[in-house]
PDB file of C-alpha atoms in Angstrom:
ATOM      1  CA  MET A  37      -1.620  -1.384  -3.797  1.00  0.00           C
ATOM      2  CA  ALA A  38       1.520  -2.342  -2.366  1.00  0.00           C
ATOM      3  CA  GLN A  39       4.759  -2.375  -4.267  1.00  0.00           C
ATOM      4  CA  ARG A  40       6.057  -5.669  -4.998  1.00  0.00           C
ATOM      5  CA  LEU A  41       9.372  -6.288  -6.386  1.00  0.00           C
ATOM      6  CA  PRO A  42      11.099  -8.931  -8.537  1.00  0.00           C
ATOM      7  CA  GLY A  43      12.961 -11.612  -7.145  1.00  0.00           C
ATOM      8  CA  ALA A  44      14.801 -12.152  -4.020  1.00  0.00           C
ATOM      9  CA  ILE A  45      14.031  -9.023  -2.723  1.00  0.00           C
ATOM     10  CA  ASN A  46      10.094  -9.736  -2.576  1.00  0.00           C
ATOM     11  CA  ARG A  47      10.373 -11.893   0.164  1.00  0.00           C
ATOM     12  CA  ARG A  48      10.227  -9.116   2.677  1.00  0.00           C
ATOM     13  CA  LEU A  49       8.152  -6.869   0.891  1.00  0.00           C
ATOM     14  CA  PHE A  50       5.032  -8.000   3.646  1.00  0.00           C
ATOM     15  CA  GLU A  51       6.103  -6.873   7.206  1.00  0.00           C
ATOM     16  CA  TRP A  52       4.023  -7.540  10.273  1.00  0.00           C
ATOM     17  CA  LEU A  53       3.976  -5.269  12.888  1.00  0.00           C
ATOM     18  CA  PRO A  54       1.461  -5.400  16.088  1.00  0.00           C
ATOM     19  CA  GLY A  55      -0.723  -2.471  16.426  1.00  0.00           C
ATOM     20  CA  TYR A  56      -4.718  -1.897  17.240  1.00  0.00           C
ATOM     21  CA  GLY A  57      -4.737  -5.896  19.266  1.00  0.00           C
ATOM     22  CA  GLU A  58      -3.733  -6.818  15.638  1.00  0.00           C
ATOM     23  CA  ARG A  59      -1.520  -7.074  13.065  1.00  0.00           C
ATOM     24  CA  VAL A  60      -1.122  -4.537  10.061  1.00  0.00           C
ATOM     25  CA  PHE A  61       0.016  -4.592   7.472  1.00  0.00           C
ATOM     26  CA  ILE A  62       3.498  -2.419   6.412  1.00  0.00           C
ATOM     27  CA  SER A  63       5.760  -2.055   3.027  1.00  0.00           C
ATOM     28  CA  GLU A  64       7.032   1.107   3.410  1.00  0.00           C
ATOM     29  CA  ALA A  65      10.423  -1.548   5.038  1.00  0.00           C
ATOM     30  CA  GLN A  66      10.935  -2.764   1.840  1.00  0.00           C
ATOM     31  CA  SER A  67      12.020   0.329   0.613  1.00  0.00           C
ATOM     32  CA  THR A  68      14.630   0.303   2.925  1.00  0.00           C
ATOM     33  CA  VAL A  69      15.763  -3.622   2.303  1.00  0.00           C
ATOM     34  CA  SER A  70      16.102  -2.973  -0.927  1.00  0.00           C
ATOM     35  CA  ALA A  71      18.308  -0.382  -1.329  1.00  0.00           C
ATOM     36  CA  LEU A  72      20.557  -1.601   1.620  1.00  0.00           C
ATOM     37  CA  PHE A  73      20.388  -4.240  -0.290  1.00  0.00           C
ATOM     38  CA  PRO A  74      20.516  -4.077  -3.633  1.00  0.00           C
ATOM     39  CA  GLY A  75      21.032  -7.226  -4.187  1.00  0.00           C
ATOM     40  CA  PRO A  76      19.823 -11.132  -3.036  1.00  0.00           C
ATOM     41  CA  ILE A  77      18.681 -10.269   1.057  1.00  0.00           C
ATOM     42  CA  PRO A  78      21.038 -11.366   3.643  1.00  0.00           C
ATOM     43  CA  ASP A  79      19.612 -13.736   5.857  1.00  0.00           C
ATOM     44  CA  GLU A  80      19.344 -11.814   9.112  1.00  0.00           C
ATOM     45  CA  SER A  81      21.838 -14.425  11.195  1.00  0.00           C
ATOM     46  CA  SER A  82      24.225 -12.828   8.637  1.00  0.00           C
ATOM     47  CA  SER A  83      27.471 -10.838   8.662  1.00  0.00           C
ATOM     48  CA  LEU A  84      26.300  -8.283   6.106  1.00  0.00           C
ATOM     49  CA  VAL A  85      23.432  -7.129   7.859  1.00  0.00           C
ATOM     50  CA  ALA A  86      24.888  -3.998   9.377  1.00  0.00           C
ATOM     51  CA  PRO A  87      23.347  -1.312  12.199  1.00  0.00           C
ATOM     52  CA  THR A  88      20.722   1.122  10.623  1.00  0.00           C
ATOM     53  CA  CYS A  89      20.419   4.553  11.606  1.00  0.00           C
ATOM     54  CA  PHE A  90      17.422   6.985  10.651  1.00  0.00           C
ATOM     55  CA  PHE A  91      17.801  10.942  10.556  1.00  0.00           C
ATOM     56  CA  GLY A  92      15.580  13.379   9.362  1.00  0.00           C
ATOM     57  CA  PRO A  93      12.954  15.425  11.012  1.00  0.00           C
ATOM     58  CA  TYR A  94      11.113  13.370  14.287  1.00  0.00           C
ATOM     59  CA  GLY A  95       8.539  14.541  14.993  1.00  0.00           C
ATOM     60  CA  LEU A  96       6.885  14.505  11.934  1.00  0.00           C
ATOM     61  CA  SER A  97       4.117  12.312   9.886  1.00  0.00           C
ATOM     62  CA  SER A  98       6.751  11.972   6.738  1.00  0.00           C
ATOM     63  CA  PHE A  99       9.313  10.956   9.478  1.00  0.00           C
ATOM     64  CA  LYS A 100       6.918   8.052  11.378  1.00  0.00           C
ATOM     65  CA  LEU A 101       6.053   6.908   7.557  1.00  0.00           C
ATOM     66  CA  GLY A 102       9.318   7.088   6.485  1.00  0.00           C
ATOM     67  CA  ALA A 103      10.945   5.499   9.033  1.00  0.00           C
ATOM     68  CA  ILE A 104       9.774   4.383  12.545  1.00  0.00           C
ATOM     69  CA  TYR A 105       7.977   2.065  10.687  1.00  0.00           C
ATOM     70  CA  PRO A 106      10.545   0.955   9.017  1.00  0.00           C
ATOM     71  CA  ILE A 107      12.580   0.894  12.075  1.00  0.00           C
ATOM     72  CA  SER A 108       9.260  -1.203  13.766  1.00  0.00           C
ATOM     73  CA  ALA A 109       9.539  -4.066  10.489  1.00  0.00           C
ATOM     74  CA  LEU A 110      13.617  -3.862  10.847  1.00  0.00           C
ATOM     75  CA  ARG A 111      13.675  -5.279  14.533  1.00  0.00           C
ATOM     76  CA  GLN A 112      11.342  -7.701  13.751  1.00  0.00           C
ATOM     77  CA  SER A 113      13.092  -8.918  11.343  1.00  0.00           C
ATOM     78  CA  GLY A 114      15.928  -8.652  13.001  1.00  0.00           C
ATOM     79  CA  PHE A 115      17.513  -6.328  12.352  1.00  0.00           C
ATOM     80  CA  SER A 116      19.383  -3.468  14.552  1.00  0.00           C
ATOM     81  CA  ALA A 117      17.369  -0.220  13.940  1.00  0.00           C
ATOM     82  CA  VAL A 118      17.282   3.353  16.186  1.00  0.00           C
ATOM     83  CA  THR A 119      16.457   6.964  14.827  1.00  0.00           C
ATOM     84  CA  GLY A 120      18.803   9.236  14.770  1.00  0.00           C
ATOM     85  CA  GLN A 121      18.185  11.632  17.514  1.00  0.00           C
ATOM     86  CA  ASN A 122      20.824  10.471  20.353  1.00  0.00           C
ATOM     87  CA  VAL A 123      23.145   8.683  18.245  1.00  0.00           C
ATOM     88  CA  ALA A 124      26.169  11.518  17.044  1.00  0.00           C
ATOM     89  CA  LEU A 125      26.759  10.881  13.543  1.00  0.00           C
ATOM     90  CA  ASP A 126      30.487  11.190  13.734  1.00  0.00           C
ATOM     91  CA  SER A 127      30.035   7.310  15.866  1.00  0.00           C
ATOM     92  CA  LEU A 128      28.752   5.757  13.266  1.00  0.00           C
ATOM     93  CA  ARG A 129      31.357   3.061  11.350  1.00  0.00           C
ATOM     94  CA  ASP A 130      30.169   0.258   9.174  1.00  0.00           C
ATOM     95  CA  SER A 131      26.497   1.689   9.623  1.00  0.00           C
ATOM     96  CA  ASN A 132      24.132   2.119   7.615  1.00  0.00           C
ATOM     97  CA  ILE A 133      22.763   5.694   7.467  1.00  0.00           C
ATOM     98  CA  VAL A 134      18.792   6.912   6.122  1.00  0.00           C
ATOM     99  CA  VAL A 135      17.894  10.542   5.866  1.00  0.00           C
ATOM    100  CA  VAL A 136      14.630  10.724   5.213  1.00  0.00           C
ATOM    101  CA  LYS A 137      13.151  14.048   3.376  1.00  0.00           C
ATOM    102  CA  THR A 138      14.549  17.550   3.486  1.00  0.00           C
ATOM    103  CA  ASN A 139      18.051  18.731   5.465  1.00  0.00           C
ATOM    104  CA  LEU A 140      21.326  16.531   5.061  1.00  0.00           C
ATOM    105  CA  PRO A 141      22.963  16.104   8.604  1.00  0.00           C
ATOM    106  CA  GLU A 142      26.178  17.700   8.846  1.00  0.00           C
ATOM    107  CA  GLY A 143      29.260  15.170   7.899  1.00  0.00           C
ATOM    108  CA  LEU A 144      27.017  12.960   6.005  1.00  0.00           C
ATOM    109  CA  GLU A 145      30.017  13.126   3.151  1.00  0.00           C
ATOM    110  CA  SER A 146      32.099  12.335   5.914  1.00  0.00           C
ATOM    111  CA  ALA A 147      30.352   9.434   7.037  1.00  0.00           C
ATOM    112  CA  ALA A 148      30.214   7.697   3.614  1.00  0.00           C
ATOM    113  CA  ASP A 149      34.022   7.801   3.462  1.00  0.00           C
ATOM    114  CA  ARG A 150      33.830   5.859   7.042  1.00  0.00           C
ATOM    115  CA  GLY A 151      32.018   2.803   5.689  1.00  0.00           C
ATOM    116  CA  ASN A 152      28.832   3.564   6.129  1.00  0.00           C
ATOM    117  CA  ARG A 153      26.179   3.381   3.608  1.00  0.00           C
ATOM    118  CA  VAL A 154      24.228   6.992   3.143  1.00  0.00           C
ATOM    119  CA  ILE A 155      20.457   6.082   1.513  1.00  0.00           C
ATOM    120  CA  VAL A 156      18.988   9.255   0.493  1.00  0.00           C
ATOM    121  CA  ASP A 157      14.751   9.324   1.306  1.00  0.00           C
ATOM    122  CA  VAL A 158      14.846  12.620  -1.086  1.00  0.00           C
ATOM    123  CA  ARG A 159      10.789  13.429  -0.846  1.00  0.00           C
ATOM    124  CA  ASP A 160      10.265  16.873  -0.733  1.00  0.00           C
ATOM    125  CA  ASN A 161      13.565  17.553  -1.238  1.00  0.00           C
ATOM    126  CA  PHE A 162      13.765  19.254  -4.843  1.00  0.00           C
ATOM    127  CA  VAL A 163      11.690  22.379  -3.252  1.00  0.00           C
ATOM    128  CA  ARG A 164      15.321  24.051  -2.448  1.00  0.00           C
ATOM    129  CA  SER A 165      17.588  25.567  -4.354  1.00  0.00           C
ATOM    130  CA  ASP A 166      20.057  23.291  -3.396  1.00  0.00           C
ATOM    131  CA  GLY A 167      17.867  20.405  -3.337  1.00  0.00           C
ATOM    132  CA  ALA A 168      18.427  16.557  -5.479  1.00  0.00           C
ATOM    133  CA  LEU A 169      17.433  18.422  -9.279  1.00  0.00           C
ATOM    134  CA  SER A 170      20.375  20.844  -8.220  1.00  0.00           C
ATOM    135  CA  PRO A 171      23.388  19.187 -10.894  1.00  0.00           C
ATOM    136  CA  GLY A 172      25.476  20.285  -7.278  1.00  0.00           C
ATOM    137  CA  TYR A 173      23.245  18.357  -4.913  1.00  0.00           C
ATOM    138  CA  ALA A 174      26.066  16.517  -2.618  1.00  0.00           C
ATOM    139  CA  PRO A 175      24.598  13.445  -2.733  1.00  0.00           C
ATOM    140  CA  ARG A 176      24.717  12.015  -5.895  1.00  0.00           C
ATOM    141  CA  GLN A 177      28.924  12.201  -5.778  1.00  0.00           C
ATOM    142  CA  TYR A 178      28.675   9.616  -2.483  1.00  0.00           C
ATOM    143  CA  ALA A 179      24.990   8.367  -0.836  1.00  0.00           C
ATOM    144  CA  ASP A 180      24.675   4.687  -2.393  1.00  0.00           C
ATOM    145  CA  SER A 181      21.522   4.930  -2.732  1.00  0.00           C
ATOM    146  CA  LEU A 182      18.457   7.713  -3.494  1.00  0.00           C
ATOM    147  CA  VAL A 183      15.080   6.457  -2.565  1.00  0.00           C
ATOM    148  CA  PHE A 184      12.389   8.204  -5.195  1.00  0.00           C
ATOM    149  CA  PRO A 185       8.385   8.982  -4.320  1.00  0.00           C
ATOM    150  CA  ASN A 186       7.849   8.194  -8.147  1.00  0.00           C
ATOM    151  CA  ARG A 187       9.409   7.390 -11.710  1.00  0.00           C
ATOM    152  CA  VAL A 188       8.684  11.136 -12.642  1.00  0.00           C
ATOM    153  CA  LEU A 189      11.035  12.656  -9.998  1.00  0.00           C
ATOM    154  CA  ARG A 190      13.335   9.980 -10.118  1.00  0.00           C
ATOM    155  CA  ASP A 191      13.914  10.843 -14.189  1.00  0.00           C
ATOM    156  CA  ARG A 192      14.060  14.675 -13.362  1.00  0.00           C
ATOM    157  CA  PHE A 193      16.782  13.761 -11.654  1.00  0.00           C
ATOM    158  CA  LEU A 194      18.914  11.984 -13.182  1.00  0.00           C
ATOM    159  CA  ASN A 195      18.745  13.829 -16.410  1.00  0.00           C
ATOM    160  CA  ALA A 196      19.705  17.322 -14.183  1.00  0.00           C
ATOM    161  CA  GLY A 197      23.326  15.751 -13.518  1.00  0.00           C
ATOM    162  CA  ASN A 198      25.011  12.700 -12.607  1.00  0.00           C
ATOM    163  CA  CYS A 199      24.945   9.914  -9.948  1.00  0.00           C
ATOM    164  CA  ALA A 200      27.669   7.292  -8.348  1.00  0.00           C
ATOM    165  CA  GLY A 201      24.365   5.713  -6.355  1.00  0.00           C
ATOM    166  CA  GLN A 202      21.454   3.584  -7.339  1.00  0.00           C
ATOM    167  CA  CYS A 203      18.454   5.658  -7.749  1.00  0.00           C
ATOM    168  CA  HIS A 204      14.900   3.580  -6.276  1.00  0.00           C
ATOM    169  CA  VAL A 205      11.073   4.248  -6.713  1.00  0.00           C
ATOM    170  CA  MET A 206       9.095   4.085  -3.680  1.00  0.00           C
ATOM    171  CA  TYR A 207       5.738   4.835  -3.489  1.00  0.00           C
ATOM    172  CA  GLY A 208       5.155   4.300   0.207  1.00  0.00           C
ATOM    173  CA  PHE A 209       2.032   3.027   2.014  1.00  0.00           C
ATOM    174  CA  ALA A 210      -0.926   4.504   3.721  1.00  0.00           C
ATOM    175  CA  ASP A 211      -0.529   4.875   7.382  1.00  0.00           C
ATOM    176  CA  PRO A 212      -1.078   1.287   8.695  1.00  0.00           C
ATOM    177  CA  GLN A 213      -3.108   2.811  11.453  1.00  0.00           C
ATOM    178  CA  ILE A 214      -6.301   3.956   8.824  1.00  0.00           C
ATOM    179  CA  SER A 215      -5.940  -0.128   7.847  1.00  0.00           C
ATOM    180  CA  ALA A 216      -6.566  -0.895  11.360  1.00  0.00           C
ATOM    181  CA  VAL A 217      -9.327   1.748  11.162  1.00  0.00           C
ATOM    182  CA  PHE A 218     -11.167  -0.512   8.784  1.00  0.00           C
ATOM    183  CA  ARG A 219     -10.082  -3.410  10.220  1.00  0.00           C
ATOM    184  CA  HIS A 220     -11.766  -2.513  12.983  1.00  0.00           C
ATOM    185  CA  ALA A 221     -15.300  -1.458  12.099  1.00  0.00           C
ATOM    186  CA  GLY A 222     -15.530  -2.179   8.590  1.00  0.00           C
ATOM    187  CA  TYR A 223     -16.171  -0.274   5.438  1.00  0.00           C
ATOM    188  CA  HIS A 224     -19.170   2.374   5.635  1.00  0.00           C
ATOM    189  CA  GLN A 225     -22.581   1.891   3.131  1.00  0.00           C
ATOM    190  CA  PHE A 226     -23.292   4.312   1.199  1.00  0.00           C
ATOM    191  CA  ASP A 227     -25.963   5.840  -0.395  1.00  0.00           C
ATOM    192  CA  ARG A 228     -24.587   8.816  -2.424  1.00  0.00           C
ATOM    193  CA  VAL A 229     -20.742  10.546  -2.729  1.00  0.00           C
ATOM    194  CA  ARG A 230     -19.252  11.717   0.501  1.00  0.00           C
ATOM    195  CA  ALA A 231     -16.135  13.297  -0.789  1.00  0.00           C
ATOM    196  CA  CYS A 232     -13.204  14.842   1.672  1.00  0.00           C
ATOM    197  CA  TYR A 233      -9.624  16.037   1.339  1.00  0.00           C
ATOM    198  CA  PHE A 234      -7.824  15.146   3.691  1.00  0.00           C
ATOM    199  CA  GLY A 235      -4.866  17.432   3.346  1.00  0.00           C
ATOM    200  CA  PHE A 236      -3.403  20.466   4.312  1.00  0.00           C
ATOM    201  CA  ALA A 237      -5.837  23.303   3.829  1.00  0.00           C
ATOM    202  CA  MET A 238      -3.910  25.526   2.279  1.00  0.00           C
ATOM    203  CA  ASN A 239      -3.355  23.243  -0.423  1.00  0.00           C
ATOM    204  CA  PHE A 240      -6.335  23.612  -1.587  1.00  0.00           C
ATOM    205  CA  ASP A 241      -8.197  25.926  -4.100  1.00  0.00           C
ATOM    206  CA  GLN A 242     -11.011  27.812  -2.258  1.00  0.00           C
ATOM    207  CA  ALA A 243     -12.824  28.463  -4.480  1.00  0.00           C
ATOM    208  CA  ALA A 244     -12.762  25.691  -6.090  1.00  0.00           C
ATOM    209  CA  LEU A 245     -13.890  24.369  -3.254  1.00  0.00           C
ATOM    210  CA  ALA A 246     -16.445  26.443  -2.922  1.00  0.00           C
ATOM    211  CA  ALA A 247     -18.343  25.543  -6.848  1.00  0.00           C
ATOM    212  CA  ALA A 248     -17.875  21.202  -5.819  1.00  0.00           C
ATOM    213  CA  ARG A 249     -19.593  22.023  -2.587  1.00  0.00           C
ATOM    214  CA  ALA A 250     -22.642  23.286  -5.053  1.00  0.00           C
ATOM    215  CA  GLU A 251     -22.699  19.550  -6.682  1.00  0.00           C
ATOM    216  CA  ILE A 252     -20.618  17.156  -3.495  1.00  0.00           C
ATOM    217  CA  PRO A 253     -20.759  17.479  -0.127  1.00  0.00           C
ATOM    218  CA  ILE A 254     -17.386  17.910   0.866  1.00  0.00           C
ATOM    219  CA  ASP A 255     -15.365  18.205   4.297  1.00  0.00           C
ATOM    220  CA  ILE A 256     -12.279  19.501   5.176  1.00  0.00           C
ATOM    221  CA  LEU A 257     -10.223  16.387   7.243  1.00  0.00           C
ATOM    222  CA  GLN A 258      -7.634  19.413   7.610  1.00  0.00           C
ATOM    223  CA  LEU A 259      -3.791  17.499   8.049  1.00  0.00           C
ATOM    224  CA  THR A 260      -0.719  19.192  10.860  1.00  0.00           C
ATOM    225  CA  ASP A 261       2.733  17.500  10.494  1.00  0.00           C
ATOM    226  CA  PHE A 262       1.920  16.753  14.295  1.00  0.00           C
ATOM    227  CA  ARG A 263      -1.707  15.389  14.728  1.00  0.00           C
ATOM    228  CA  PHE A 264      -2.012  13.288  11.769  1.00  0.00           C
ATOM    229  CA  GLY A 265      -4.420  10.812  13.696  1.00  0.00           C
ATOM    230  CA  ARG A 266      -6.575  12.750  14.583  1.00  0.00           C
ATOM    231  CA  TYR A 267      -9.302  11.999  11.152  1.00  0.00           C
ATOM    232  CA  LEU A 268      -8.167   8.194  11.115  1.00  0.00           C
ATOM    233  CA  ARG A 269     -11.233   7.607  12.396  1.00  0.00           C
ATOM    234  CA  GLN A 270     -13.586   9.695   9.969  1.00  0.00           C
ATOM    235  CA  LEU A 271     -12.505   8.595   7.492  1.00  0.00           C
ATOM    236  CA  ARG A 272     -14.913   5.555   7.199  1.00  0.00           C
ATOM    237  CA  ARG A 273     -17.548   8.514   6.350  1.00  0.00           C
ATOM    238  CA  TYR A 274     -16.079   9.061   2.428  1.00  0.00           C
ATOM    239  CA  ASN A 275     -16.356   6.990  -0.410  1.00  0.00           C
ATOM    240  CA  LEU A 276     -14.460  10.043  -2.604  1.00  0.00           C
ATOM    241  CA  HIS A 277     -11.169  11.775  -1.628  1.00  0.00           C
ATOM    242  CA  ILE A 278      -9.633  14.871  -3.267  1.00  0.00           C
ATOM    243  CA  ASP A 279      -6.403  15.173  -3.740  1.00  0.00           C
ATOM    244  CA  TRP A 280      -6.088  18.853  -5.772  1.00  0.00           C
ATOM    245  CA  ARG A 281      -3.101  21.069  -5.499  1.00  0.00           C
ATOM    246  CA  SER A 282      -1.719  23.449  -8.067  1.00  0.00           C
ATOM    247  CA  GLU A 283       0.945  22.297 -10.874  1.00  0.00           C
ATOM    248  CA  ARG A 284       2.889  25.342  -9.058  1.00  0.00           C
ATOM    249  CA  LEU A 285       5.843  24.454  -6.219  1.00  0.00           C
ATOM    250  CA  GLY A 286       6.633  21.066  -7.676  1.00  0.00           C
ATOM    251  CA  ALA A 287       3.429  19.496  -7.194  1.00  0.00           C
ATOM    252  CA  ASN A 288       3.556  17.005 -10.094  1.00  0.00           C
ATOM    253  CA  TYR A 289       6.541  15.544  -8.118  1.00  0.00           C
ATOM    254  CA  LYS A 290       5.174  15.258  -4.593  1.00  0.00           C
ATOM    255  CA  PRO A 291       4.714  11.401  -3.001  1.00  0.00           C
ATOM    256  CA  LEU A 292       1.411  10.235  -4.354  1.00  0.00           C
ATOM    257  CA  THR A 293       0.115   9.584  -0.484  1.00  0.00           C
ATOM    258  CA  LYS A 294      -4.051  10.387  -1.276  1.00  0.00           C
ATOM    259  CA  VAL A 295      -4.165   8.372  -4.070  1.00  0.00           C
ATOM    260  CA  LEU A 296      -2.523   5.707  -1.263  1.00  0.00           C
ATOM    261  CA  ILE A 297      -4.799   6.442   1.343  1.00  0.00           C
ATOM    262  CA  ALA A 298      -7.556   6.098  -1.113  1.00  0.00           C
ATOM    263  CA  ALA A 299      -7.354   3.020  -1.960  1.00  0.00           C
ATOM    264  CA  GLU A 300      -6.708   1.803   1.248  1.00  0.00           C
ATOM    265  CA  CYS A 301      -9.918   3.263   2.188  1.00  0.00           C
ATOM    266  CA  ASN A 302     -11.839   2.117  -0.370  1.00  0.00           C
ATOM    267  CA  SER A 303     -12.717   4.588  -1.671  1.00  0.00           C
ATOM    268  CA  ASN A 304     -12.549   6.432  -5.449  1.00  0.00           C
ATOM    269  CA  ILE A 305     -10.620   9.633  -5.812  1.00  0.00           C
ATOM    270  CA  ILE A 306     -10.102  13.089  -8.003  1.00  0.00           C
ATOM    271  CA  VAL A 307      -6.295  13.338  -8.786  1.00  0.00           C
ATOM    272  CA  ARG A 308      -5.166  15.330 -11.642  1.00  0.00           C
ATOM    273  CA  ARG A 309      -3.959  13.722 -14.413  1.00  0.00           C
ATOM    274  CA  ASN A 310       0.117  13.778 -15.569  1.00  0.00           C
ATOM    275  CA  THR A 311       2.821  11.859 -15.587  1.00  0.00           C
ATOM    276  CA  ARG A 312       2.920  11.356 -11.673  1.00  0.00           C
ATOM    277  CA  SER A 313      -0.812  10.095 -11.122  1.00  0.00           C
ATOM    278  CA  LEU A 314      -0.467   7.607 -14.456  1.00  0.00           C
ATOM    279  CA  GLU A 315       2.041   5.939 -13.113  1.00  0.00           C
ATOM    280  CA  LEU A 316      -0.507   3.999  -9.911  1.00  0.00           C
ATOM    281  CA  LEU A 317      -4.059   4.816 -12.520  1.00  0.00           C
ATOM    282  CA  PRO A 318      -4.729   3.710 -15.370  1.00  0.00           C
ATOM    283  CA  GLU A 319      -5.739   6.161 -18.824  1.00  0.00           C
ATOM    284  CA  ASP A 320      -9.510   5.886 -18.114  1.00  0.00           C
ATOM    285  CA  TYR A 321      -9.452   6.117 -14.488  1.00  0.00           C
ATOM    286  CA  PRO A 322     -13.035   8.219 -15.107  1.00  0.00           C
ATOM    287  CA  PHE A 323     -11.972  11.065 -11.874  1.00  0.00           C
ATOM    288  CA  LEU A 324      -8.794  11.699 -13.456  1.00  0.00           C
ATOM    289  CA  VAL A 325      -8.788  15.724 -13.932  1.00  0.00           C
ATOM    290  CA  ASP A 326      -7.690  17.010 -17.907  1.00  0.00           C
ATOM    291  CA  GLY A 327      -5.801  20.724 -17.008  1.00  0.00           C
ATOM    292  CA  ASP A 328      -7.810  22.482 -14.804  1.00  0.00           C
ATOM    293  CA  ASP A 329     -11.441  21.533 -15.229  1.00  0.00           C
ATOM    294  CA  PHE A 330     -11.647  19.871 -11.756  1.00  0.00           C
ATOM    295  CA  MET A 331     -15.646  20.797 -11.471  1.00  0.00           C
ATOM    296  CA  GLY A 332     -15.810  18.110 -14.551  1.00  0.00           C
ATOM    297  CA  ALA A 333     -14.705  15.204 -12.841  1.00  0.00           C
ATOM    298  CA  VAL A 334     -16.910  16.248  -9.292  1.00  0.00           C
ATOM    299  CA  VAL A 335     -20.374  15.783 -12.069  1.00  0.00           C
ATOM    300  CA  ARG A 336     -18.687  12.784 -13.463  1.00  0.00           C
ATOM    301  CA  ALA A 337     -18.404  11.630  -9.291  1.00  0.00           C
ATOM    302  CA  ARG A 338     -22.008  12.491  -8.764  1.00  0.00           C
ATOM    303  CA  GLU A 339     -22.832  11.135 -12.167  1.00  0.00           C
ATOM    304  CA  LEU A 340     -21.405   7.808 -11.784  1.00  0.00           C
ATOM    305  CA  PHE A 341     -21.792   7.067  -8.214  1.00  0.00           C
ATOM    306  CA  GLY A 342     -23.734   3.660  -8.226  1.00  0.00           C
ATOM    307  CA  THR A 343     -22.997   2.204 -11.657  1.00  0.00           C
ATOM    308  CA  PRO A 344     -20.553  -0.292 -12.255  1.00  0.00           C
ATOM    309  CA  GLN A 345     -17.612   2.632 -13.302  1.00  0.00           C
ATOM    310  CA  TRP A 346     -17.926   3.578  -9.856  1.00  0.00           C
ATOM    311  CA  ASP A 347     -17.218   0.184  -8.333  1.00  0.00           C
ATOM    312  CA  ASP A 348     -15.153  -1.016 -11.187  1.00  0.00           C
TER     313      ASP A 348
END
């Protein structure tokens, strides 16, 4: 499910990093490179390549995906890239500044005036009253590029107000550590449906979980921002993932990370049918949930296991 981009940008889509004793697949660096260089990408030795500095919530797993992996991939490709932890924003001149997630560093607009190129990754930014979906969201005026996790959020953003910068949709990727687990241990063979919810437990309706467990085994792999890697090896035990949350709090705008993780695990996924999920899944995907009929998808999973519809 890696996202391929057309033209000259495509030659940088595949970035490889050392990890777990082998090279693992990276694609998120492409979102950074395409945002920095909307046209043909310059050669690594070109004077057009400026240093890149990433700001954001440094301890969270979302920063790891949105910054740490891109930094490593950019460095391996010959680019200068660092986190902003020990960088004074007002010291940057003629650099690339990438802001990940919700909080904008103080002085970002002034940094844009000093010849820096500003790229804002708006994942989760929409949840705030003064966030990306507000017509008065400041980066609309000064950011060179804004990166969105899906088209539905980008389109809502553009409908809410004018934007001077370029808008890119980058679906992201499953953490390469997951790929490394399967590369080393292989894929498990199943004789029945084994389901998991890999995420924040508070987002999964407990009544729906209890009802579904009467049909198929479902385990909760409790994700936290600081302990993402705890359950990675356990993902081999499951052939069905669940992405089920209410439509409140802009769930239709959230990144499609669970879909990408399920694909990396060679697993099916139960997910709500909406404009967001249909950006990656076909209309006839059998485990799309229409309305609130979560149990209907659970029953289909049990009934379709072992059939061509399960494996296609």
